[in-house]
Short mmCIF file of C-alpha atoms in Angstrom, two decimals:
data_model
loop_
_atom_site.label_atom_id
_atom_site.label_comp_id
_atom_site.label_asym_id
_atom_site.label_seq_id
_atom_site.Cartn_x
_atom_site.Cartn_y
_atom_site.Cartn_z
CA MET A 576 91.03 89.39 117.19
CA THR A 577 92.14 92.06 115.49
CA LEU A 578 94.77 94.45 114.58
CA PRO A 579 95.24 96.23 117.52
CA THR A 580 95.18 100.28 116.37
CA LEU A 581 97.92 103.20 116.63
CA PHE A 582 98.03 106.54 116.53
CA SER A 583 99.64 109.26 116.11
CA SER A 584 98.26 112.99 115.78
CA ARG A 585 97.67 113.04 112.65
CA LEU A 586 97.59 109.23 111.51
CA SER A 587 95.70 106.37 112.86
CA LEU A 588 96.53 101.98 112.18
CA ARG A 589 94.13 100.31 112.32
CA TRP A 590 92.09 96.84 111.00
CA LEU A 591 90.78 97.00 107.73
CA HIS A 592 87.42 95.19 107.26
CA SER A 593 85.08 93.44 104.64
CA ASN A 594 82.91 96.51 104.54
CA ASP A 595 81.19 98.69 101.80
CA ALA A 596 83.51 101.39 102.27
CA ASP A 597 87.28 100.28 103.05
CA VAL A 598 86.51 97.47 100.61
CA ASP A 599 86.20 100.77 98.00
CA ALA A 600 89.30 102.67 98.81
CA VAL A 601 91.09 99.48 99.26
CA TYR A 602 90.02 99.21 95.50
CA ARG A 603 90.98 102.56 94.95
CA ILE A 604 94.23 102.11 96.17
CA PHE A 605 95.29 98.93 94.54
CA SER A 606 94.27 100.40 91.21
CA ASN A 607 96.09 103.79 90.44
CA PRO A 608 99.31 102.86 88.51
CA VAL A 609 101.34 105.39 89.94
CA SER A 610 101.22 104.20 93.10
CA LEU A 611 101.86 100.35 91.88
CA ARG A 612 104.21 101.37 89.55
CA TYR A 613 106.11 99.60 92.87
CA TRP A 614 104.33 96.91 93.55
CA SER A 615 104.39 93.55 94.29
CA HIS A 616 101.57 93.28 91.89
CA VAL A 617 99.88 94.17 88.89
CA PRO A 618 96.44 97.40 89.90
CA PHE A 619 93.72 96.16 90.34
CA VAL A 620 90.84 95.95 87.08
CA GLU A 621 87.68 94.95 89.31
CA ARG A 622 86.50 95.77 92.55
CA GLN A 623 85.87 92.06 93.29
CA ARG A 624 90.14 91.79 94.28
CA ALA A 625 89.78 93.94 96.80
CA VAL A 626 87.33 91.45 98.17
CA SER A 627 89.77 89.20 97.80
CA TYR A 628 92.63 91.13 99.15
CA ILE A 629 90.84 92.33 101.67
CA ASP A 630 90.08 88.21 102.90
CA GLU A 631 93.95 87.71 102.07
CA ILE A 632 94.81 90.30 104.74
CA HIS A 633 92.64 88.76 107.26
CA ALA A 634 93.56 85.20 107.15
CA GLY A 635 97.28 86.22 107.20
CA PHE A 636 96.82 87.83 110.19
CA ALA A 637 95.12 84.80 111.24
CA SER A 638 98.17 83.13 110.66
CA GLY A 639 100.53 85.71 112.44
CA THR A 640 102.95 85.83 109.74
CA LEU A 641 101.04 89.46 108.75
CA PHE A 642 100.13 92.69 110.42
CA GLN A 643 98.72 94.47 107.33
CA TRP A 644 96.79 97.74 108.53
CA GLY A 645 94.85 100.61 106.55
CA ILE A 646 96.22 104.42 107.61
CA GLU A 647 93.10 106.82 108.10
CA ARG A 648 94.03 110.08 108.03
CA ASN A 649 92.48 111.59 111.93
CA ALA A 650 91.34 114.59 110.06
CA ASP A 651 88.45 113.11 107.45
CA ARG A 652 88.87 109.44 108.50
CA ALA A 653 90.02 109.15 105.25
CA LEU A 654 92.31 105.81 104.51
CA ILE A 655 94.69 106.75 102.48
CA GLY A 656 96.72 104.21 101.91
CA THR A 657 98.04 100.58 103.87
CA VAL A 658 101.43 99.81 106.33
CA THR A 659 102.69 95.76 106.66
CA LEU A 660 104.86 94.11 108.45
CA VAL A 661 104.99 90.57 106.71
CA GLY A 662 106.90 87.35 106.92
CA ILE A 663 106.16 88.26 110.61
CA ASP A 664 108.84 85.25 112.10
CA GLN A 665 109.22 84.91 116.08
CA ILE A 666 112.18 82.13 115.45
CA ASN A 667 114.60 84.72 113.27
CA GLN A 668 113.07 88.11 115.31
CA ARG A 669 112.32 89.36 112.21
CA CYS A 670 110.03 91.13 109.28
CA SER A 671 109.51 92.98 106.13
CA LEU A 672 108.25 96.58 106.16
CA GLY A 673 106.21 97.41 103.69
CA TYR A 674 103.92 100.51 102.67
CA ILE A 675 101.72 102.04 100.30
CA LEU A 676 99.85 105.38 99.71
CA ASP A 677 97.35 106.62 97.39
CA GLU A 678 98.47 109.48 95.66
CA PRO A 679 96.92 111.98 95.99
CA TYR A 680 98.56 112.02 99.69
CA TRP A 681 101.88 111.44 98.92
CA ARG A 682 104.43 114.60 99.22
CA GLN A 683 102.86 115.00 103.10
CA GLY A 684 105.16 112.82 105.21
CA TYR A 685 102.75 110.75 106.25
CA ALA A 686 104.21 107.88 104.78
CA ALA A 687 106.94 108.51 107.89
CA THR A 688 104.56 108.71 110.30
CA ALA A 689 102.91 105.42 109.23
CA VAL A 690 106.12 103.78 109.56
CA ASN A 691 107.20 104.82 111.95
CA LEU A 692 103.83 103.77 114.48
CA ALA A 693 104.40 99.91 113.25
CA LEU A 694 107.97 100.23 113.54
CA CYS A 695 107.81 101.09 117.31
CA TYR A 696 104.69 98.47 116.96
CA ALA A 697 107.44 95.87 115.57
CA PHE A 698 110.30 96.48 117.64
CA GLY A 699 108.38 96.96 120.49
CA GLU A 700 105.73 94.10 121.16
CA LEU A 701 105.90 91.82 118.82
CA ASP A 702 109.89 92.31 120.17
CA LEU A 703 112.03 91.42 116.46
CA HIS A 704 115.37 92.76 116.12
CA ARG A 705 115.68 93.27 112.21
CA VAL A 706 112.98 94.48 110.07
CA GLU A 707 113.93 94.27 106.67
CA ALA A 708 112.34 96.20 103.49
CA ASP A 709 113.15 96.56 99.84
CA ILE A 710 112.11 98.36 97.30
CA ASP A 711 113.29 99.20 93.16
CA PRO A 712 116.49 101.19 93.14
CA ARG A 713 114.38 103.19 90.61
CA ASN A 714 111.94 104.30 93.92
CA GLY A 715 113.65 108.13 94.63
CA ALA A 716 111.06 108.73 96.91
CA SER A 717 111.06 105.83 99.63
CA ARG A 718 114.25 105.17 99.53
CA ARG A 719 115.00 108.23 100.53
CA LEU A 720 112.18 107.82 103.17
CA LEU A 721 113.07 104.23 104.20
CA GLU A 722 117.02 106.15 104.96
CA ARG A 723 115.27 108.78 106.67
CA LEU A 724 114.54 106.03 109.03
CA GLY A 725 118.10 105.62 109.64
CA PHE A 726 117.76 101.97 107.44
CA GLN A 727 121.07 100.39 105.71
CA ARG A 728 121.73 99.81 102.37
CA GLU A 729 122.50 95.95 102.83
CA GLY A 730 122.67 94.90 98.88
CA LEU A 731 121.60 94.59 95.49
CA GLN A 732 120.04 92.04 94.03
CA ARG A 733 119.68 91.68 90.02
CA GLU A 734 116.74 90.89 88.37
CA ARG A 735 114.52 89.69 90.93
CA TYR A 736 111.05 90.31 90.02
CA ARG A 737 109.75 90.24 86.78
CA LEU A 738 106.85 92.72 86.10
CA TYR A 739 104.99 95.22 82.95
CA ASP A 740 107.36 92.95 80.68
CA GLU A 741 110.56 94.03 82.79
CA TRP A 742 113.58 92.34 85.31
CA GLN A 743 113.48 94.29 88.02
CA ASP A 744 116.50 94.45 90.25
CA ASP A 745 115.49 94.53 94.06
CA GLU A 746 117.40 97.21 96.50
CA ILE A 747 117.83 95.26 99.49
CA TYR A 748 117.42 97.39 102.73
CA GLY A 749 118.07 96.37 107.08
CA LEU A 750 116.94 98.39 111.15
CA LEU A 751 118.04 96.01 113.64
CA SER A 752 116.61 96.92 116.52
CA SER A 753 120.06 97.87 117.63
CA ASP A 754 120.25 100.62 115.23
CA PRO A 755 121.02 103.93 117.07
CA ALA A 756 117.67 105.16 115.04
CA ALA A 757 115.80 102.07 115.91
CA ARG A 758 116.61 102.32 118.88
CA LYS A 759 116.20 106.45 119.28
CA LEU A 760 112.72 105.95 118.18
CA LEU A 761 111.76 103.35 120.32
CA ALA A 762 112.75 105.82 123.45
CA ASP A 763 111.25 109.37 121.85
CA PRO A 764 108.73 107.23 120.03
CA MET B 172 98.94 76.21 87.70
CA ASN B 173 102.38 75.46 88.40
CA PRO B 174 104.92 74.82 85.72
CA PHE B 175 107.59 73.17 88.10
CA ALA B 176 105.33 70.84 89.17
CA ILE B 177 106.11 67.17 88.15
CA ASP B 178 105.26 63.87 89.88
CA ASP B 179 109.12 62.76 89.22
CA LEU B 180 111.80 64.30 89.95
CA PRO B 181 113.74 63.80 86.84
CA GLN B 182 118.15 61.99 87.80
CA ILE B 183 120.16 64.71 86.42
CA GLU B 184 124.48 62.37 85.95
CA ALA B 185 127.25 64.22 86.89
CA GLU B 186 131.08 62.99 86.14
CA ARG B 187 130.67 60.71 89.13
CA VAL B 188 128.22 61.56 91.25
CA VAL B 189 123.82 60.69 90.37
CA LEU B 190 121.44 63.93 91.51
CA ARG B 191 118.55 61.46 91.50
CA ALA B 192 114.98 61.84 93.89
CA MET B 193 114.88 60.48 97.79
CA ASP B 194 113.70 57.50 99.25
CA ASN B 195 113.15 55.38 101.67
CA SER B 196 115.36 53.20 101.81
CA ASP B 197 118.56 56.65 102.04
CA ALA B 198 116.20 57.20 105.56
CA ALA B 199 120.14 56.18 106.93
CA ALA B 200 122.01 57.76 104.81
CA LEU B 201 119.99 61.01 105.80
CA LEU B 202 119.85 60.45 108.96
CA GLU B 203 124.11 60.53 109.11
CA VAL B 204 124.29 63.81 107.20
CA PHE B 205 120.85 65.32 108.56
CA SER B 206 123.06 64.40 112.33
CA ASP B 207 125.77 65.69 111.04
CA ALA B 208 126.85 68.99 113.67
CA ASP B 209 129.82 69.61 111.77
CA ALA B 210 127.51 69.29 108.49
CA LEU B 211 125.15 71.22 109.93
CA LYS B 212 126.80 74.30 110.96
CA TYR B 213 125.22 76.37 108.40
CA TRP B 214 122.13 75.05 107.47
CA GLY B 215 118.72 76.31 107.90
CA HIS B 216 117.44 73.44 110.53
CA GLY B 217 119.47 71.37 113.14
CA PRO B 218 119.30 67.46 113.34
CA LEU B 219 116.60 64.75 112.61
CA ALA B 220 116.37 62.97 115.65
CA ASP B 221 115.61 59.59 114.29
CA PHE B 222 114.09 57.25 111.90
CA ASP B 223 111.12 58.58 111.73
CA ALA B 224 112.15 62.29 111.18
CA ALA B 225 113.55 60.63 108.68
CA HIS B 226 110.82 59.70 107.27
CA ALA B 227 108.74 62.30 107.56
CA TYR B 228 112.27 64.31 106.10
CA ILE B 229 111.90 62.47 102.63
CA SER B 230 107.90 61.98 101.74
CA SER B 231 107.97 66.46 102.63
CA ALA B 232 110.33 66.42 99.65
CA GLN B 233 108.53 63.97 97.14
CA ARG B 234 104.84 66.23 98.89
CA ALA B 235 107.27 70.30 97.99
CA TYR B 236 107.88 68.40 94.57
CA GLN B 237 104.82 67.08 93.16
CA ALA B 238 103.67 70.71 94.29
CA GLY B 239 106.38 72.35 92.13
CA SER B 240 107.31 73.65 95.50
CA ARG B 241 111.07 72.19 96.19
CA TYR B 242 112.78 70.30 93.88
CA GLN B 243 115.86 68.12 96.29
CA TRP B 244 117.70 65.92 95.61
CA ALA B 245 120.13 62.83 96.71
CA ILE B 246 123.69 63.63 95.99
CA THR B 247 124.70 60.04 95.32
CA LEU B 248 127.45 58.70 94.56
CA ASP B 249 127.38 55.03 93.90
CA GLY B 250 123.42 54.71 94.78
CA LYS B 251 124.07 55.85 98.29
CA LEU B 252 123.58 59.27 99.76
CA LEU B 253 126.42 61.73 100.57
CA GLY B 254 124.68 64.78 100.28
CA SER B 255 121.17 66.93 99.11
CA CYS B 256 120.94 69.80 96.90
CA ALA B 257 117.64 71.45 96.14
CA LEU B 258 116.26 75.11 94.36
CA SER B 259 113.24 75.22 96.48
CA ALA B 260 110.57 79.06 95.98
CA LEU B 261 110.46 77.84 92.56
CA ASN B 262 108.99 80.79 91.07
CA PRO B 263 107.67 80.68 87.97
CA GLN B 264 106.79 84.71 87.51
CA HIS B 265 110.02 85.51 88.24
CA LEU B 266 111.51 82.58 87.11
CA SER B 267 113.94 82.72 90.25
CA ALA B 268 114.72 79.79 92.68
CA THR B 269 116.74 79.84 95.64
CA LEU B 270 119.52 76.70 95.80
CA SER B 271 120.91 74.82 98.91
CA TYR B 272 123.17 71.97 99.55
CA VAL B 273 125.02 70.40 102.34
CA LEU B 274 127.10 67.01 101.92
CA ALA B 275 128.17 64.59 104.82
CA THR B 276 131.78 66.01 106.35
CA ARG B 277 133.83 62.84 105.47
CA CYS B 278 132.90 63.20 102.01
CA LEU B 279 134.42 66.88 101.91
CA GLY B 280 137.82 67.86 100.09
CA GLN B 281 136.83 65.54 97.27
CA GLY B 282 134.88 68.32 94.81
CA TYR B 283 131.20 66.36 94.88
CA ALA B 284 129.56 69.51 96.43
CA ARG B 285 131.67 71.44 93.85
CA GLU B 286 130.51 68.85 90.37
CA ALA B 287 126.75 68.22 92.13
CA VAL B 288 125.96 71.82 92.43
CA HIS B 289 126.96 72.48 88.66
CA ALA B 290 125.38 69.96 87.32
CA LEU B 291 121.95 71.04 89.26
CA VAL B 292 122.53 74.46 87.87
CA SER B 293 123.07 73.78 84.28
CA VAL B 294 119.33 71.89 84.71
CA ALA B 295 118.23 75.50 86.68
CA PHE B 296 119.06 77.36 83.44
CA ASP B 297 118.60 75.09 80.66
CA ALA B 298 115.81 72.48 81.35
CA LEU B 299 113.94 74.33 84.06
CA ASP B 300 114.83 77.80 81.93
CA LEU B 301 115.43 80.00 84.51
CA ASN B 302 116.87 83.44 85.18
CA ARG B 303 117.98 83.59 88.79
CA ILE B 304 119.06 81.56 91.19
CA GLU B 305 119.85 83.08 94.70
CA ALA B 306 121.80 81.09 97.17
CA ASP B 307 122.31 82.65 101.00
CA THR B 308 126.08 81.46 103.23
CA ASP B 309 126.76 82.38 106.28
CA PRO B 310 129.75 84.54 105.24
CA ARG B 311 132.06 82.45 107.83
CA HIS B 312 131.29 79.43 106.03
CA ILE B 313 134.44 79.42 103.07
CA ARG B 314 134.17 76.74 101.61
CA SER B 315 130.81 77.84 100.40
CA ILE B 316 131.60 80.74 99.50
CA ARG B 317 134.36 79.75 97.95
CA LEU B 318 131.86 76.76 96.32
CA LEU B 319 129.59 79.12 94.45
CA GLU B 320 131.98 82.20 93.93
CA ALA B 321 133.16 78.77 91.65
CA LEU B 322 130.64 78.84 89.52
CA GLY B 323 130.33 81.83 88.89
CA PHE B 324 127.59 83.64 92.36
CA GLN B 325 128.03 86.96 92.56
CA ARG B 326 128.28 88.21 95.82
CA GLU B 327 124.54 90.74 96.29
CA GLY B 328 124.21 91.92 99.86
CA LEU B 329 125.17 91.09 103.28
CA LEU B 330 122.09 91.67 105.19
CA ARG B 331 122.86 91.65 109.30
CA GLN B 332 122.07 89.87 111.62
CA ARG B 333 119.18 87.48 109.66
CA TYR B 334 118.94 83.85 111.45
CA ARG B 335 118.77 83.47 115.06
CA ILE B 336 120.94 79.94 115.92
CA ASP B 337 121.19 79.06 120.08
CA GLY B 338 120.68 82.36 120.48
CA ASN B 339 123.60 84.27 118.11
CA TYR B 340 122.01 86.22 115.86
CA GLN B 341 123.75 85.34 112.80
CA ASP B 342 124.52 87.75 108.72
CA ALA B 343 123.43 86.27 105.77
CA LEU B 344 125.83 86.63 102.86
CA MET B 345 123.83 87.09 99.80
CA PHE B 346 124.84 85.89 96.09
CA GLY B 347 122.73 85.51 92.61
CA MET B 348 123.66 84.29 89.30
CA LEU B 349 121.66 85.09 86.11
CA LYS B 350 121.05 82.84 83.06
CA GLU B 351 123.40 85.53 81.72
CA ASP B 352 126.39 84.45 84.22
CA TRP B 353 126.30 81.48 82.92
CA GLN B 354 129.02 80.49 80.20
CA VAL B 355 128.83 76.45 80.78
#
């Protein structure tokens, strides 16, 4: 069993393989300190870490709690980022959303397209009721993306993470399947 | 290595109540608390079914503190369990944990929960050197909200329809306290 591939006209969300090409791409994405600035861990410094990371993604999928797709650009089949549904909780019908895009591919609308595909899947196939996302309040690009997608700001948890020798606040956003933005997305993906 | 992994849970003595590790002699009292629908109204899981379930719960608490993932104490008065409190999601990188507590309905209104949680928070910031403790409650759970705010927890958010309990979606009111908020 692997993740289903999800298609849009520009991008596809697809299973990450353990082959050299995907390991190289995952290492490139997750070793860039600019892209990783507000991610939940520090940049990888060894290619081997990308190998184990893909193993962890496969194990998370096998346990049913983590869906992490590679974002592939249709035009040249470049792997340009990942989008994640994590903490999939069938009892409470919710999950958390994550996304990362390799720095050269920023500001072209790819993140919004990829997240839209994942949200349709979360509210549609997985029948979830709530998707939440948390961002560093200094991450303006990420906030603008969530707000454009209709997420509501629900809280600010102070000093929630310690990374790069600093305390980081955590801003919490939520989108319900009953929110107008989610209903519109499902009616017209 | 998880620095929160320990063999023996420390005993915490407050004015009247004592927090100590649960053992099998607590099974009957634990079953009473965890089959009390009122006490569990806003708790994260349903009632325990029987003695076997209570024993399994006590064993799981013992394994959890040996692993360093959750410290759970019995709240006792004269040796007898009247509730429980815990620090879970203990995180050595972020120096954070999540607080929870439950008390038998018949023991409410006497300040036991507040006394227990005050002592626990004190240990969390001083002995365990945590930087942040968080807790979430149902926004209708006025008694719990009052307790948290009296201790200095701040409201940090309202997460909409975060739990589904008996077919109904329920909001979660999020609280957090930092070490710098904690002035004894």
